[in-house]
Tab-separated table of C-alpha atoms and ligand atoms in Angstrom:
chain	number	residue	atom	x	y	z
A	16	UNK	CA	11.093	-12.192	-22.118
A	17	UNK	CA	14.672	-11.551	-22.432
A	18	UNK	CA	16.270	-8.468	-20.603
A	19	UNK	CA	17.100	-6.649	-23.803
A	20	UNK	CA	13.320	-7.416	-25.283
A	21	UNK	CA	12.181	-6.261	-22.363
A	22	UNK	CA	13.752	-3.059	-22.455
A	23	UNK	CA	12.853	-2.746	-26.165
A	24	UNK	CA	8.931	-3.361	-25.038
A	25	UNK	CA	8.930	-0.965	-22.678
A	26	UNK	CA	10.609	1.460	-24.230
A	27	UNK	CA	7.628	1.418	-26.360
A	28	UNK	CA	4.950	1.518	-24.110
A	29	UNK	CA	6.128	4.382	-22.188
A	30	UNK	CA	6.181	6.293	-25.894
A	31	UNK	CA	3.076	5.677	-26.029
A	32	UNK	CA	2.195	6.836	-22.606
A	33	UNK	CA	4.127	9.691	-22.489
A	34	UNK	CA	3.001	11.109	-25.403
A	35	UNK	CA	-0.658	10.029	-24.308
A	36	UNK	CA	-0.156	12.112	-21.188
A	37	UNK	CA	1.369	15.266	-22.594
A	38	UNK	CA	-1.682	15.672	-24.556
A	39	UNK	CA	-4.312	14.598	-22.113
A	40	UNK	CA	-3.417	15.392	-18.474
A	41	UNK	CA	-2.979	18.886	-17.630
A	42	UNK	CA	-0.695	17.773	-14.538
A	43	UNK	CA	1.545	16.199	-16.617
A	44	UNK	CA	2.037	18.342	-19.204
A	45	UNK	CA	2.834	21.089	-16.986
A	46	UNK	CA	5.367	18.958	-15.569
A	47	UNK	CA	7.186	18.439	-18.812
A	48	UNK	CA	7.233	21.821	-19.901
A	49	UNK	CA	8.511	22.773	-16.681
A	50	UNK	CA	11.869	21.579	-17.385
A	51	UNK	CA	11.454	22.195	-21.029
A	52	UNK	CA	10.923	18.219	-22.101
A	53	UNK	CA	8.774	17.336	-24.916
A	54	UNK	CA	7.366	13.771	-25.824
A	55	UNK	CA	10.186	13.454	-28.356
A	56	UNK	CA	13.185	13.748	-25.656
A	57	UNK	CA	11.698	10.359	-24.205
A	58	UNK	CA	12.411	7.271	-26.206
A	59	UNK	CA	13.769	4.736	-24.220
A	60	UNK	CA	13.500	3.842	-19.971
A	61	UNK	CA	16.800	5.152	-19.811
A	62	UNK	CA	15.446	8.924	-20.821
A	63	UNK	CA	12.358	8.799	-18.020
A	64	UNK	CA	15.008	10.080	-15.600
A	65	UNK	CA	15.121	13.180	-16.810
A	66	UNK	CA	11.208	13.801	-16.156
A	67	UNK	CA	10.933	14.897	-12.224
A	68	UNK	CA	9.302	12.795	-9.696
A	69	UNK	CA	5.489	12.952	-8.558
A	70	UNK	CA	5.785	12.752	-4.957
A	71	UNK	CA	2.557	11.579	-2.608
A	72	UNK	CA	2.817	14.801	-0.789
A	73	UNK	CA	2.908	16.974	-4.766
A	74	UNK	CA	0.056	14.986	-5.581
A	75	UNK	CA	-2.003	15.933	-2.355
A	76	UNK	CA	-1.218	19.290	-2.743
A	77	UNK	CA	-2.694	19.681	-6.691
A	78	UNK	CA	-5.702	17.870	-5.521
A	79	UNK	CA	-6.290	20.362	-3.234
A	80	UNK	CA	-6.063	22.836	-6.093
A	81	UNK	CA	-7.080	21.416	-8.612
A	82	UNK	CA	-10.063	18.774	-6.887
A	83	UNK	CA	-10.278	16.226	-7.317
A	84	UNK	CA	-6.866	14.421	-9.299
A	85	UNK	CA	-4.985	17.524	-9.100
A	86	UNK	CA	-4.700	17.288	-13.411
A	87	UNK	CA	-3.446	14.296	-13.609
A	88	UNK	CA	-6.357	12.486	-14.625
A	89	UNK	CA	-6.319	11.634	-18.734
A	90	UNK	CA	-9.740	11.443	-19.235
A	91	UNK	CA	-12.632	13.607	-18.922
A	92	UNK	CA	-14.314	12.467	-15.308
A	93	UNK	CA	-17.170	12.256	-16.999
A	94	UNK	CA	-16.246	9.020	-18.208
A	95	UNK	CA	-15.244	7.455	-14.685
A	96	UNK	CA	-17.208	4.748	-13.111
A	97	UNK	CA	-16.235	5.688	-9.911
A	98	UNK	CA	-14.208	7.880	-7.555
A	99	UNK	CA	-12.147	6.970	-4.748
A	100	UNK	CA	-11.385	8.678	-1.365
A	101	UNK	CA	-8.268	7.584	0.700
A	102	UNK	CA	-7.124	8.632	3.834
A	103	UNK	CA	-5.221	11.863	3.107
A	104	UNK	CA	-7.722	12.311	1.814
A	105	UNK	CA	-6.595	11.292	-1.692
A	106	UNK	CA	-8.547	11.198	-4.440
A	107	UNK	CA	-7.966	8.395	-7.382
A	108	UNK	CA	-10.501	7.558	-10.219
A	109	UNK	CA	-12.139	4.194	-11.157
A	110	UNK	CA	-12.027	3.580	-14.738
A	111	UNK	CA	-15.091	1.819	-16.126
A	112	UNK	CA	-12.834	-1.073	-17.593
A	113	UNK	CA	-10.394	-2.248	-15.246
A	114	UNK	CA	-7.399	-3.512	-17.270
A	115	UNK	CA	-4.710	-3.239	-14.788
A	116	UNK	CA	-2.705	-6.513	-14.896
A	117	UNK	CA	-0.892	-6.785	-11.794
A	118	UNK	CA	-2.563	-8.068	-8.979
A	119	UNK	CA	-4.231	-10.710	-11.101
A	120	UNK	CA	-0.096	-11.738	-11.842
A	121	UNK	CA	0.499	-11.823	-8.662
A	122	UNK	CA	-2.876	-13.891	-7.431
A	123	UNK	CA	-1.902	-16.645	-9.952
A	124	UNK	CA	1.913	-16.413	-8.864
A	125	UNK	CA	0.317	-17.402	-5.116
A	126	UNK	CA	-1.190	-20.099	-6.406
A	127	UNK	CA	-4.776	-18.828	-7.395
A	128	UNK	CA	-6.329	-20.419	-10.860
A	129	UNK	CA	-9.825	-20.329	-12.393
A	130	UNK	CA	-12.679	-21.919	-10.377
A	131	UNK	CA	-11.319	-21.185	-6.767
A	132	UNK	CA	-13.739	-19.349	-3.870
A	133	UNK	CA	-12.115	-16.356	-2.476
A	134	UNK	CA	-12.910	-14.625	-0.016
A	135	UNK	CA	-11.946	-11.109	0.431
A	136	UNK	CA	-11.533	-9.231	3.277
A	137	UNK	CA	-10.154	-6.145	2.348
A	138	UNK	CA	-12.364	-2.895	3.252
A	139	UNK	CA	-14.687	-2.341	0.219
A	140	UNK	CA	-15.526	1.334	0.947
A	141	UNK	CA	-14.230	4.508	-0.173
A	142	UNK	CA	-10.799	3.182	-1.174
A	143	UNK	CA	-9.664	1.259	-3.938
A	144	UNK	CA	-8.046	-1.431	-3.064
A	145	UNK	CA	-10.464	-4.303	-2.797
A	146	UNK	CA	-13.326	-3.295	-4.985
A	147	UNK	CA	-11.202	-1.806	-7.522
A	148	UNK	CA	-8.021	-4.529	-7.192
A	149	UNK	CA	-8.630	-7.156	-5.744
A	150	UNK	CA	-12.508	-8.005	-7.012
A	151	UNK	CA	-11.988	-7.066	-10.176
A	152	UNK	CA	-8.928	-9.126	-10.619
A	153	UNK	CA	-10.280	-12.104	-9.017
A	154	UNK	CA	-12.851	-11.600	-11.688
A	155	UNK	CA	-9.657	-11.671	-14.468
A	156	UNK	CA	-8.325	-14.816	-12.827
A	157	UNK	CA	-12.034	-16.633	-13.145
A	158	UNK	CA	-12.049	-17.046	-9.275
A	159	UNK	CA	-15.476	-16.865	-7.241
A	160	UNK	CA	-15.180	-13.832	-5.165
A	161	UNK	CA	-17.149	-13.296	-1.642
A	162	UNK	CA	-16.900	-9.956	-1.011
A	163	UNK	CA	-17.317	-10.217	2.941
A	164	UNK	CA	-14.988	-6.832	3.953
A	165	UNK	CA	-13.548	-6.539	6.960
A	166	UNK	CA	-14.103	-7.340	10.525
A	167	UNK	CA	-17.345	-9.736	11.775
A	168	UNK	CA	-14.347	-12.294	12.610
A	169	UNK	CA	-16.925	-14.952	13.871
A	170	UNK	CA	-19.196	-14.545	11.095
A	171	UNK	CA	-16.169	-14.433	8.391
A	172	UNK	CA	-15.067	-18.004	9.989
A	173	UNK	CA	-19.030	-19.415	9.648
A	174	UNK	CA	-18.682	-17.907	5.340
A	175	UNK	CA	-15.184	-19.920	5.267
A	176	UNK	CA	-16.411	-22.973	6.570
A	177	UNK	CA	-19.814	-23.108	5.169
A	178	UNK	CA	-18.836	-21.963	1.231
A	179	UNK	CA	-15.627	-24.137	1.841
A	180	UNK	CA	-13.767	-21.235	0.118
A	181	UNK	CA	-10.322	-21.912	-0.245
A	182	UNK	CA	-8.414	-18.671	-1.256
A	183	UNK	CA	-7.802	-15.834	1.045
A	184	UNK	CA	-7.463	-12.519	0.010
A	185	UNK	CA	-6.836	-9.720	2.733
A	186	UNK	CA	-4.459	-8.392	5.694
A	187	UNK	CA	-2.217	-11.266	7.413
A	188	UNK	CA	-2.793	-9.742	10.765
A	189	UNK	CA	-6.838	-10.261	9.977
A	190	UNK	CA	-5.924	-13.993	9.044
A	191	UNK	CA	-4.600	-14.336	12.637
A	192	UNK	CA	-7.680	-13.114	13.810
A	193	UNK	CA	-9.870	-15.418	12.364
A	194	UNK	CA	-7.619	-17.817	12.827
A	195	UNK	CA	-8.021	-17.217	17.191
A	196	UNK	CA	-11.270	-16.828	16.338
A	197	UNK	CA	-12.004	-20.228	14.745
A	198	UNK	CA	-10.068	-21.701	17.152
A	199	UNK	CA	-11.869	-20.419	19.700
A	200	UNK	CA	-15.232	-21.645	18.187
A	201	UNK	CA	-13.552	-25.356	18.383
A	202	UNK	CA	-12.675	-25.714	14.566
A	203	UNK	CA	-10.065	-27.473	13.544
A	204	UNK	CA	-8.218	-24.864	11.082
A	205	UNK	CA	-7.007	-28.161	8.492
A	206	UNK	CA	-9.825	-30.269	9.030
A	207	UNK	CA	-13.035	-28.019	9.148
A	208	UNK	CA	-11.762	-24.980	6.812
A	209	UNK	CA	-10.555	-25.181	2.870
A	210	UNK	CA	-8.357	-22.531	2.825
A	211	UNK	CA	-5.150	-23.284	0.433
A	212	UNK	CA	-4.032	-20.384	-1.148
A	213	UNK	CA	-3.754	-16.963	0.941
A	214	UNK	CA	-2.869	-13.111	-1.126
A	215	UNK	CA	-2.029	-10.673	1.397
A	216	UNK	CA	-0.801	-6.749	1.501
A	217	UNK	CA	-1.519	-3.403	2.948
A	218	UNK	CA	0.884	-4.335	5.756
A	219	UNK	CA	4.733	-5.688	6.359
A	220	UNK	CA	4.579	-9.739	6.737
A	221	UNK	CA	7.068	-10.741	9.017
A	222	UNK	CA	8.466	-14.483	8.123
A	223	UNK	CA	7.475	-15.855	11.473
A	224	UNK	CA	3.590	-14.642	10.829
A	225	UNK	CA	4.006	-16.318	7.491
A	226	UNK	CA	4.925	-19.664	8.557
A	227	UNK	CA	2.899	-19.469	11.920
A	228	UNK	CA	-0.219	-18.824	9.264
A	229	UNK	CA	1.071	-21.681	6.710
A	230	UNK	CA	1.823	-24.064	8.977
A	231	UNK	CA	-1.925	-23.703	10.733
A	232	UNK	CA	-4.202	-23.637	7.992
A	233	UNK	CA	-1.877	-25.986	5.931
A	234	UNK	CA	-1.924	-23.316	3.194
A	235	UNK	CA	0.754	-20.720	1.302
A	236	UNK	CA	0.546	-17.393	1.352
A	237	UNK	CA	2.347	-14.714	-0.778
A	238	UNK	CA	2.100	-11.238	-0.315
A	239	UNK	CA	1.657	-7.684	-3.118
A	240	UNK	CA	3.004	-4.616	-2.507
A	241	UNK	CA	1.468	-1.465	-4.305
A	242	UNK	CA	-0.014	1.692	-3.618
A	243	UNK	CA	-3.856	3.146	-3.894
A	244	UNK	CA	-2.859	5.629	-6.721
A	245	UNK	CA	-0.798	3.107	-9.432
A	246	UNK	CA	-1.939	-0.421	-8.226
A	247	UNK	CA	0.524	-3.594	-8.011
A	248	UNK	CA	4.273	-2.518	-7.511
A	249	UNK	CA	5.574	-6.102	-6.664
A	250	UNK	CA	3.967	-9.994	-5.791
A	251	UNK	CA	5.752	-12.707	-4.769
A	252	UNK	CA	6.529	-15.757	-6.673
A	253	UNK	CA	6.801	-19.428	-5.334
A	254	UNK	CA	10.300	-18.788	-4.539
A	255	UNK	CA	9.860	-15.629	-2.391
A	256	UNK	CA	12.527	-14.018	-3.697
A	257	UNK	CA	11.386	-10.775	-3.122
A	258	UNK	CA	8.572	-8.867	-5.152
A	259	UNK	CA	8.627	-9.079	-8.876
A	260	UNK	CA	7.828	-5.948	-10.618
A	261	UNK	CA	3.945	-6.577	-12.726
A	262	UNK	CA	4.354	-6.321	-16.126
A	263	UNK	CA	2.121	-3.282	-16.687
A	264	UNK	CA	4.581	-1.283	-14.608
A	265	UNK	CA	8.232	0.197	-14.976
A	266	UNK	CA	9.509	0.594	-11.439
A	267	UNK	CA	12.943	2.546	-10.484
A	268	UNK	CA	14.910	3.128	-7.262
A	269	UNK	CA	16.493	6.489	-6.945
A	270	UNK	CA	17.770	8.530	-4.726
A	271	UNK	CA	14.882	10.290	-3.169
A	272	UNK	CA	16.649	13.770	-2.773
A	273	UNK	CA	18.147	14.576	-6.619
A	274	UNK	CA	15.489	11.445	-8.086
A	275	UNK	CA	18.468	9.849	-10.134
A	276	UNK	CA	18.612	6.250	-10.170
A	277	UNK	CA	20.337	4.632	-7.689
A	278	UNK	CA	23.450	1.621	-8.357
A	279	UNK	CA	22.459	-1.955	-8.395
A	280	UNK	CA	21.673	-3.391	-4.921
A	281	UNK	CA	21.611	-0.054	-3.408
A	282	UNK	CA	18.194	1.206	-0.921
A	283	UNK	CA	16.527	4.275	-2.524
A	284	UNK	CA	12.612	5.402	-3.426
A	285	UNK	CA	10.567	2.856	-5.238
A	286	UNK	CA	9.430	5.529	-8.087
A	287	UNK	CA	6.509	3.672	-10.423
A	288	UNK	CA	5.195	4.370	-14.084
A	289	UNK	CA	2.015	3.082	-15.513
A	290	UNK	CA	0.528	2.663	-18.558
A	291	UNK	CA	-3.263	3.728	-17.371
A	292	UNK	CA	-4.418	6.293	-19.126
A	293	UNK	CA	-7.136	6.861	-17.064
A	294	UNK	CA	-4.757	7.958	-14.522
A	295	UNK	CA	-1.208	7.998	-16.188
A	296	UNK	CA	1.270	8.826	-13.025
A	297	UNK	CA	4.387	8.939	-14.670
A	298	UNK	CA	7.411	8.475	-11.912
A	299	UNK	CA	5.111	8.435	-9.063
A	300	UNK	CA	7.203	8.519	-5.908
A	301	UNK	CA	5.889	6.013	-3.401
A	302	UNK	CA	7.622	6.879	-0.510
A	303	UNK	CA	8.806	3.546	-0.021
A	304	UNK	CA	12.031	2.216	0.580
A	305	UNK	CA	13.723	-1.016	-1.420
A	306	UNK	CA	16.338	-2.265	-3.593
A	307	UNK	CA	15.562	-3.571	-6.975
A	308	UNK	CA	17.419	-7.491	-7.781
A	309	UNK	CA	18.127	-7.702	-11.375
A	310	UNK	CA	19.130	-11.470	-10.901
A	311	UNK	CA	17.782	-14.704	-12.361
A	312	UNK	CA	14.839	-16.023	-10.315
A	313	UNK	CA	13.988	-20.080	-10.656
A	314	UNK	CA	10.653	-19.515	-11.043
A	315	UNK	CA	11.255	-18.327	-14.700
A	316	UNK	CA	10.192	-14.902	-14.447
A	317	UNK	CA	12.897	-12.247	-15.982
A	318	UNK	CA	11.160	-9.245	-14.692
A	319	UNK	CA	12.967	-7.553	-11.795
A	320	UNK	CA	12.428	-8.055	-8.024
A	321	UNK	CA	11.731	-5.425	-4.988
A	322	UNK	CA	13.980	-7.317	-2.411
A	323	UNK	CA	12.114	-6.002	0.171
A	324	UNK	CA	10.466	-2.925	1.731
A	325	UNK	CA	12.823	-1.091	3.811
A	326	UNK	CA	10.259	1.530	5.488
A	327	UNK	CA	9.283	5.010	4.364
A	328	UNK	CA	11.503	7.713	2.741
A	329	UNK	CA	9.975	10.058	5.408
A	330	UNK	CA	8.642	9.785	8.864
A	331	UNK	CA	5.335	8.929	7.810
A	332	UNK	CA	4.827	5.113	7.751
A	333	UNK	CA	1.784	2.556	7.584
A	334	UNK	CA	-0.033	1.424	10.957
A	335	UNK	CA	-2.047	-2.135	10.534
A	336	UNK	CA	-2.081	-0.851	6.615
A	337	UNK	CA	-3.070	2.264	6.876
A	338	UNK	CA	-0.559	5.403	5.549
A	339	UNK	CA	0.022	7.695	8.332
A	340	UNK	CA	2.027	10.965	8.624
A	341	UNK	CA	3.378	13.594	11.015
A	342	UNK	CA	0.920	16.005	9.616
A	343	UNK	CA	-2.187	13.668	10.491
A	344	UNK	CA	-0.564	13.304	14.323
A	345	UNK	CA	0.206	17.432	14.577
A	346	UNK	CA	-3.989	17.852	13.710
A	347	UNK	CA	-4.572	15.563	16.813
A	348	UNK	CA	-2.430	17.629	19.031
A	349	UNK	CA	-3.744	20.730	18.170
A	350	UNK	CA	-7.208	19.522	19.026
A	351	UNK	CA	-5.550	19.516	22.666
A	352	UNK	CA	-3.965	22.473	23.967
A	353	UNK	CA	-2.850	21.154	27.182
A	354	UNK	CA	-0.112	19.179	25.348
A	355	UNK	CA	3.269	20.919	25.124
A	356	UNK	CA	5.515	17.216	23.676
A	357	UNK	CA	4.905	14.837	21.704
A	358	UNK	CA	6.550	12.011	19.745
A	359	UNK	CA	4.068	8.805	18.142
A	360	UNK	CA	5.963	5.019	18.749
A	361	UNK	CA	4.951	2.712	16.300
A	362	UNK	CA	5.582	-0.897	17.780
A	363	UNK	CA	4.588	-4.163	17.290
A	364	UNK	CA	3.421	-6.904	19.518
A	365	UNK	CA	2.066	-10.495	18.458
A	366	UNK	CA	2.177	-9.484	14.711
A	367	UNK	CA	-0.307	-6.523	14.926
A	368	UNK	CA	0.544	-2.652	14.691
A	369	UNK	CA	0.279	-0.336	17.798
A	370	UNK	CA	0.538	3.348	17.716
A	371	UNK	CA	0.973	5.343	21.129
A	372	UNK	CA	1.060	8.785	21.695
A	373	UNK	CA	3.274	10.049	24.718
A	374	UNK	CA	2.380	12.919	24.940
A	375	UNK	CA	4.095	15.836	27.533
A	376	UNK	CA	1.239	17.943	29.472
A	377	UNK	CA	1.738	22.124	29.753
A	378	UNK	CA	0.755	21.413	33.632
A	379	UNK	CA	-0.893	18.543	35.726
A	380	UNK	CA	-4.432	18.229	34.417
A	381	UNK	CA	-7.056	17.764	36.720
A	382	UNK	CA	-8.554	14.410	34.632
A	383	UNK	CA	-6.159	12.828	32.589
A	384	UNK	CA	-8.288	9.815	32.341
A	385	UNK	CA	-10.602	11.931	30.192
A	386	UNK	CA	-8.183	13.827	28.432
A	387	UNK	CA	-6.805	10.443	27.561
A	388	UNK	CA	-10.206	9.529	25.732
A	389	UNK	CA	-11.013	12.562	23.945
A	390	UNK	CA	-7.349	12.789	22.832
A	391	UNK	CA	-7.831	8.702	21.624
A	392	UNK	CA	-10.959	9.806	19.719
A	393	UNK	CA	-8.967	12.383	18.033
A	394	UNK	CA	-6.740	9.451	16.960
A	395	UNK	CA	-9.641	7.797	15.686
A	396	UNK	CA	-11.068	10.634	14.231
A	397	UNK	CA	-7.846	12.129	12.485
A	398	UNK	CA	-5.900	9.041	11.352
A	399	UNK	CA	-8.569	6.459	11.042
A	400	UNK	CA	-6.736	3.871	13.404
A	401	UNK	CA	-6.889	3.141	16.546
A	402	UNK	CA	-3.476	4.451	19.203
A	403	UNK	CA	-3.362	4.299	22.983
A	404	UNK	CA	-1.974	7.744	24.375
A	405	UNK	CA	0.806	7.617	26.942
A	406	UNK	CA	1.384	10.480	29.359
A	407	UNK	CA	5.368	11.213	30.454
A	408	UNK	CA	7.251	13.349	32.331
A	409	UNK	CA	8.591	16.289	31.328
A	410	UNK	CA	11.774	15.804	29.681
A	411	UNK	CA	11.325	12.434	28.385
A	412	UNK	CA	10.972	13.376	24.884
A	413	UNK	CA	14.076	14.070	23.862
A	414	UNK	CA	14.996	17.641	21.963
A	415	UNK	CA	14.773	16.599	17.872
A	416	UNK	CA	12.666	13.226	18.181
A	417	UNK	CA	11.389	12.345	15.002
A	418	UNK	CA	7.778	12.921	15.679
A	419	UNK	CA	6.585	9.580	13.973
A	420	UNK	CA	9.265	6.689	15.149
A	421	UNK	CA	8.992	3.429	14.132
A	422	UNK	CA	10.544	1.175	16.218
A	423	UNK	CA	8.409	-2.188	14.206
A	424	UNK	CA	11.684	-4.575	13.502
A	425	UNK	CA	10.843	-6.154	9.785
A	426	UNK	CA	12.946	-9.336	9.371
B	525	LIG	ZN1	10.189	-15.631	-9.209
């Protein structure tokens, strides 16, 4: 579709949703009318600016309130099929008829058609993301899904190689892993598995993971960017030009501070608007840092392109795909009040996350081994990922350290 087309037919849709909204979710409604807006003053993309931003932490805080979708929900819950619990925890609804469009785009732009075996390794429980998503729009595609979840590496390379699937669908670190692990067992990755076509997200994929991945399993792989709470943000074409924007989205960069669009080319929030009614976020703020391309793309596509993801807008930040956030690490200290410092490094080694604590003690502690445990339980327990915990001098954390730092390089 043309640029100005495009603009027309969205223009439209987000009417449609707007007014939709204003009438059904509670959340929304309150929004508008707190800065005096009614459907009317919204015609056109150009006018969503003047509705504020829904920020991750705004949304939290209404669920809390108001359990479980904080208002915005536009449907009675009665009608749900399901409800989902993310870390946060975060609540987001299942609608009975999935009709979201954009991670089934972005499957088919990595080279997934009807008829292929994919297996998908994305965690199945509580959140949304691969029972929702990615099953579901395997299912719009026409592929044949195995839902096998994650971990069981040895047993996930025995499904590959006896189904002879041949799409991927999961983390690109977990593709390394059965990669070692096949390798390990004596397969030959080309020879004894299928795999061709590979969809991965929930984590940064560093080029030389890519191409290490590609280049052993003789397959491509394109990545999706999106979030629990709106879906697909962004998929990769064949050119991996950056992400294009899904067509069942409008997606702006602004300035995360005043929430007014930024200039072409420039960093700022990646702020999303669906057209879900079941759960109608309108300017959700993701958190995530990018710049939007506007530019032709030889694949044929005219929708815009996330170039890439620049990091989070705040200190929180994602470890092996998982959100994380200063807040989360501050409940772990507290558990232990021998700790006076702290500061969380996020690093990265051999493609795959690592989160350590170094952590400042009040005094010498008489078994640090076993404060070390109970404090890595915590982790566990509190963030839902695994981190090592580090014990410095005092002094080494120096006076203002941000207390989540991510020192990951993304090329
Ligand atoms: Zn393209």
């Amino acid at each position: 579709m043309p640029h100005q087309k495009r603009n027309d037919h969205f223009s439209q849709k987000l009417r449609g949703i707007v007014r939709y909204a204003y009438k059904h979710s509670a959340a929304f409604k309150n929004k508008m009318d707190s800065v005096g807006l009614k459907p009317v003053d919204i015609q056109t993309i150009k006018d969503l600016e003047k509705i504020p931003l829904t920020k991750k932490a705004e949304l939290m805080d209404l669920q809390k309130k108001h359990p479980p979708f904080g208002g915005f929900e536009g449907v009675p819950i009665t009608e749900l099929r399901r409800i989902y619990v993310s870390p946060g925890p975060i609540h987001e609804p299942g609608e009975a008829n999935y009709d979201e469009l954009g991670w089934a785009q972005g499957m088919v732009a990595a080279g997934f058609r009807p008829g292929d075996m994919a297996i998908n390794t994305f965690s199945y429980h509580m959140v949304p993301f691969a029972l929702q998503m990615i099953d579901n729009s395997l299912h719009q595609i026409g592929c044949v899904t195995i839902p096998s979840g994650v971990g069981n590496t040895e047993q996930q390379v025995n499904i590959l190689k006896t189904l002879k699937a041949n799409a991927y669908c999961g983390t690109a670190s977990f593709l390394l892993n059965i990669a070692e692990k096949a390798e390990e067992m004596g397969f030959d990755l080309r020879k004894d598995l299928d795999l061709k076509v590979g969809f991965v997200a929930t984590e940064m994929l560093p080029e030389s993971l890519r191409s290490r991945l590609e280049e052993k399993f003789g397959m491509t792989i394109r990545q999706g960017y999106g979030t629990a709470d709106i879906g697909c943000l962004g998929y990769e074409c064949v050119e991996k030009s950056g992400m294009h924007v899904p067509d069942d989205k409008i997606v702006e960069i602004v300035d995360p501070s005043t929430g007014k669009r930024v200039g072409p080319g420039e960093p700022g929030e990646i702020v999303a608007t669906t057209f879900d009614k079941v759960y109608p976020l309108i300017r959700f703020g993701t958190g995530d840092l990018s710049i939007l391309a506007d530019t032709f793309c030889p694949c044929g596509r005219t929708s815009p392109r996330l170039v890439k993801i620049l990091g989070r807008v705040d200190q929180s930040t994602k470890v092996r795909g998982l959100f994380i956030h200063p807040g989360q690490a501050d409940e772990v200290v507290a558990k232990h009040p021998q700790i006076s410092r702290y500061q969380v490094v996020i690093t990265q080694k051999e493609h795959k996350d690592e989160m350590t604590f170094r952590v400042e003690l009040q005094e010498e502690v008489l078994q640090p081994e076993k404060l070390k445990s109970q404090m890595e339980q915590s982790i566990r327990d509190v963030m839902k990922v695994r981190g090592d915990v580090q014990f410095v001098s005092k002094g080494t954390i120096p006076e203002g350290a941000k207390k989540i730092e991510d020192r990951r390089k993304w090329e």
